Short mmCIF file of C-alpha atoms in Angstrom, two decimals:
data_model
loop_
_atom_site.label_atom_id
_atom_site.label_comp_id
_atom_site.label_asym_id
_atom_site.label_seq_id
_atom_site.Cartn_x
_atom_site.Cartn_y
_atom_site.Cartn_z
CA UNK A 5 137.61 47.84 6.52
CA UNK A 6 136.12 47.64 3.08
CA UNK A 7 135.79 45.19 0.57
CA UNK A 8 137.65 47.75 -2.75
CA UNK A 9 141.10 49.53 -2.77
CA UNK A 10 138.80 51.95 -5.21
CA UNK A 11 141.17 50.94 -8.19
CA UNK A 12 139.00 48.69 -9.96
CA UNK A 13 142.00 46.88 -11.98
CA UNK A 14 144.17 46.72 -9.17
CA UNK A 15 141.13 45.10 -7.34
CA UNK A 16 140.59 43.12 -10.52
CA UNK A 17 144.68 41.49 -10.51
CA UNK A 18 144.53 41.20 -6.57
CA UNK A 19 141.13 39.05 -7.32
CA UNK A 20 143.11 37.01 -9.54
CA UNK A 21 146.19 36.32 -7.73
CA UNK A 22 144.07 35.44 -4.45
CA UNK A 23 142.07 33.20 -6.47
CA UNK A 24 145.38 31.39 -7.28
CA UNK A 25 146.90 30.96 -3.82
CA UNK A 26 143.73 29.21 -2.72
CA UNK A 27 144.53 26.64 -5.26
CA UNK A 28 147.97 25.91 -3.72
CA UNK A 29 146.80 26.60 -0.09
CA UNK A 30 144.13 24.93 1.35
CA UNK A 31 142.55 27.67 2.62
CA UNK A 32 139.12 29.82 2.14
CA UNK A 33 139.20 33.40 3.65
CA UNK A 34 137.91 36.00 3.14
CA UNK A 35 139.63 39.13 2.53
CA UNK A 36 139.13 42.64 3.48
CA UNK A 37 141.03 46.29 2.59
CA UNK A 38 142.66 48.11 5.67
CA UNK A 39 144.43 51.59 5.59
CA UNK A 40 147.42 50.61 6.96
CA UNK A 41 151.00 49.56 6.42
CA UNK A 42 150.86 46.19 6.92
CA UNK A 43 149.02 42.99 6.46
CA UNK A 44 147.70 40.61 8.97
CA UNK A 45 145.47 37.26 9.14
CA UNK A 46 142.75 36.60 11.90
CA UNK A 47 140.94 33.67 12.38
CA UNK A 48 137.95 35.68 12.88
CA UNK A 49 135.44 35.24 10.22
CA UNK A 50 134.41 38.98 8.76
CA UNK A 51 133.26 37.41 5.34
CA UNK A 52 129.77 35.24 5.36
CA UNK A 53 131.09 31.84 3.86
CA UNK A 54 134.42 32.05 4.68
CA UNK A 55 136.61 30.43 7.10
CA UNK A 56 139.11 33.83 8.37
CA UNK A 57 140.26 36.62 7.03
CA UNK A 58 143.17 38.93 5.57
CA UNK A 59 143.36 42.10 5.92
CA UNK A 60 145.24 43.66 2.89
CA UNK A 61 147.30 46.73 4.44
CA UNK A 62 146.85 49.25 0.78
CA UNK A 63 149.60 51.27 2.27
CA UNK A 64 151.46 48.41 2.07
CA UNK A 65 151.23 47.07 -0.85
CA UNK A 66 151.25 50.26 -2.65
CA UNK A 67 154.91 50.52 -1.08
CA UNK A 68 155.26 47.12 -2.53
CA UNK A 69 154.19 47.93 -6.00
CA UNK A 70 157.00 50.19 -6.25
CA UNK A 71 159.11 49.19 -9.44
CA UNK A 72 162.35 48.10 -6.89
CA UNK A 73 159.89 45.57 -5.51
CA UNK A 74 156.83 44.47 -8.18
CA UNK A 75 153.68 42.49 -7.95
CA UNK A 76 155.48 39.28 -7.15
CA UNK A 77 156.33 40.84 -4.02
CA UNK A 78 152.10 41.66 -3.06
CA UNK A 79 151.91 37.93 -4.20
CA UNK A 80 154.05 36.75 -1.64
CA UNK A 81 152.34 38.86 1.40
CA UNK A 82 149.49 37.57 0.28
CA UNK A 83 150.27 33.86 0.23
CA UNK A 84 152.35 34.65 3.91
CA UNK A 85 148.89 35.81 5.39
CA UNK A 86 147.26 32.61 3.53
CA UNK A 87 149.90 30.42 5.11
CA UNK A 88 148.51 32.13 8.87
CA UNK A 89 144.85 31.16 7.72
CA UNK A 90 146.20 27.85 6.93
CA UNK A 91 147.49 27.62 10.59
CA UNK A 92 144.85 28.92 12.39
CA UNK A 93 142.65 25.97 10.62
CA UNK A 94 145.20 22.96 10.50
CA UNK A 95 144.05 19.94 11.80
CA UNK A 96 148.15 20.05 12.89
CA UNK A 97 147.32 22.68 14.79
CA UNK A 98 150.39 25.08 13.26
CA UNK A 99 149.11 27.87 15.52
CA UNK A 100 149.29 26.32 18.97
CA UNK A 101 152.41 24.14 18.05
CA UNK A 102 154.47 27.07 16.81
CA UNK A 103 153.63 29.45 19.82
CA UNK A 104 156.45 30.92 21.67
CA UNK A 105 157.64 33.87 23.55
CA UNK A 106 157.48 35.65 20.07
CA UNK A 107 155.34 35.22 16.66
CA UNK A 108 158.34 34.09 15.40
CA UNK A 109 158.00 30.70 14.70
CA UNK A 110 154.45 31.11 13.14
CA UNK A 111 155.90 34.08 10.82
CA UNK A 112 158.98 32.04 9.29
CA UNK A 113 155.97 28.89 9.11
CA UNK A 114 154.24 31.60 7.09
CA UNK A 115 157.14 32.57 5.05
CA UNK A 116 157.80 28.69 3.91
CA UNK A 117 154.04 28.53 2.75
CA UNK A 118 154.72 31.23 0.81
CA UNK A 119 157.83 30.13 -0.43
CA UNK A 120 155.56 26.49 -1.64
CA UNK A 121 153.44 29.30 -3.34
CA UNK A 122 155.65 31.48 -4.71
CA UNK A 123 157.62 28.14 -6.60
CA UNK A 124 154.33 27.24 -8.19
CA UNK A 125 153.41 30.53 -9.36
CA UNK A 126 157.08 31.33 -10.71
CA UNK A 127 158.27 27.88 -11.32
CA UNK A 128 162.19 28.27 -11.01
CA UNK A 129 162.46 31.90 -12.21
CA UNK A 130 165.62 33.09 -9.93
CA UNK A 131 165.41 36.79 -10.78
CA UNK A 132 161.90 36.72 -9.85
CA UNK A 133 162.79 34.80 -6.37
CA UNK A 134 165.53 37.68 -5.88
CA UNK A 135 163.11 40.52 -6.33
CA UNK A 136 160.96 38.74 -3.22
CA UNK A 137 164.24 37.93 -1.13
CA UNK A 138 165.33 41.67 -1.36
CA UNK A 139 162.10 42.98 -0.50
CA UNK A 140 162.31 41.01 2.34
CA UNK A 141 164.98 41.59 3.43
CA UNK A 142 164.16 44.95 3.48
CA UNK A 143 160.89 43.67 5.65
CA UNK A 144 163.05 42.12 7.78
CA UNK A 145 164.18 43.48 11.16
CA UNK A 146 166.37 42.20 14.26
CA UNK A 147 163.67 42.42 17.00
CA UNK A 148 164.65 39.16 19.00
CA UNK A 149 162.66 40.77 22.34
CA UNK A 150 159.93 41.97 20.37
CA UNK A 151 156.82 39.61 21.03
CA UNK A 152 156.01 40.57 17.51
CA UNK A 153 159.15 39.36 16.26
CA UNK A 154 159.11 38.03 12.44
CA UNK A 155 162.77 37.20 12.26
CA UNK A 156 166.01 38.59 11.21
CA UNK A 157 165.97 39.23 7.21
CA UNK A 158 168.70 36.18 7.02
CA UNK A 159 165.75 34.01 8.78
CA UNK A 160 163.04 34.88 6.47
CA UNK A 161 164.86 34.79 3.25
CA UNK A 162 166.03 31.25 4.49
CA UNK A 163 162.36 30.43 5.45
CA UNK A 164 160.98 31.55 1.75
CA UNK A 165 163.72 29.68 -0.22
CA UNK A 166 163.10 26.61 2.02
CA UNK A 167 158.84 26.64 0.76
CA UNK A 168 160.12 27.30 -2.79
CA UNK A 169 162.53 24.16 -2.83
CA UNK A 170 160.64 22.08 -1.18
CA UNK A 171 157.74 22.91 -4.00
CA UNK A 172 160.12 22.84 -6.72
CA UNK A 173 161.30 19.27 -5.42
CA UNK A 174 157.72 17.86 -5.80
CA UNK A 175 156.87 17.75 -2.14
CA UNK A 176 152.98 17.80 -1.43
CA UNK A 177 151.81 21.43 0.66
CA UNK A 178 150.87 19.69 3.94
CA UNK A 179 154.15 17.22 3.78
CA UNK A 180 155.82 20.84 2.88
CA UNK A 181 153.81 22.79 6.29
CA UNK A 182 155.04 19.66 8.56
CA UNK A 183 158.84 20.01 7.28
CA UNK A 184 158.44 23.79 7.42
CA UNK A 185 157.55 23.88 11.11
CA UNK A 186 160.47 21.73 11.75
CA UNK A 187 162.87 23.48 9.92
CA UNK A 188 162.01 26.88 11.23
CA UNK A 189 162.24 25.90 14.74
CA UNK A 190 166.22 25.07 13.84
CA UNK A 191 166.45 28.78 12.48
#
């Protein structure tokens, strides 16, 4: 783990858009730099004065930052991993109340916080919005038996749109996180 990607203006923009999530999510974790293709959330606290961490998979998002996909698309990974550090530390308790068989449940939860994000950061940009549904659909997979199970790319694209109308309708975050963890259980 380390702390720069070793592109200091990459580091600079990832900085900034981190910065901004925390404003929409009530969240403060740290964050840390993993060689890997993927991104993940822990509760564990790596950072002194934080409360949990992501890990920021650079092999992921420099598959992300492919022109098909674009920045908005890092923004939204970023905000899902947010939306696990936000479960992890609800005083709902998101994390034990969307346990299952799979990590389904607290994936799509995920997804509609970063759907609530993604509508404040865009407003109600639809080309933007389609550039993050086709990337995940492209994340998506159909691994119903998996225990690591995110959902079907129908599921998650439903689960982001779901955050970003509930945000563009006015709803608060947490009044969006409690109709979130409804909805996805219905998906």
């Amino acid at each position: 783990m380390k702390s720069k990607s070793g592109d200091p203006a990459f580091d600079r923009a990832l900085i900034a858009e981190l910065k901004r999530i925390i404003t929409v999510i009530p969240v403060d974790p740290g964050f840390k730099f993993v060689n890997a293709k993927n991104a993940g959330a822990t509760p564990e606290t790596i950072v002194n004065g934080t409360k949990g961490t992501v890990l920021i998979g650079l092999r992921l998002v420099n598959e992300l930052l492919k022109p098909s996909r674009g920045g908005i698309t890092v923004a939204c990974v970023l905000a899902h991993e947010c939306g696990h550090i936000f479960q992890f530390f609800s005083a709902d308790q998101y994390y034990e109340r969307l346990s299952g068989p799979t990590e389904r449940l607290r994936e799509l939860h995920a997804d509609v916080l970063a759907g609530y994000y993604l509508a404040k950061k865009m407003g109600s940009d639809p080309g933007a919005m389609r550039d993050v549904l086709r990337a995940f659909i492209a994340l998506g997979a159909y691994e119903n038996a998996s225990p690591d199970d995110h959902g079907s790319p129908g599921q998650r694209c439903a689960a982001l749109d779901k955050g970003y109308t509930l945000s563009l309708g006015g709803q608060t975050f947490e009044a969006s996180a409690r109709e979130g963890a409804s909805y996805v259980r219905g998906l």
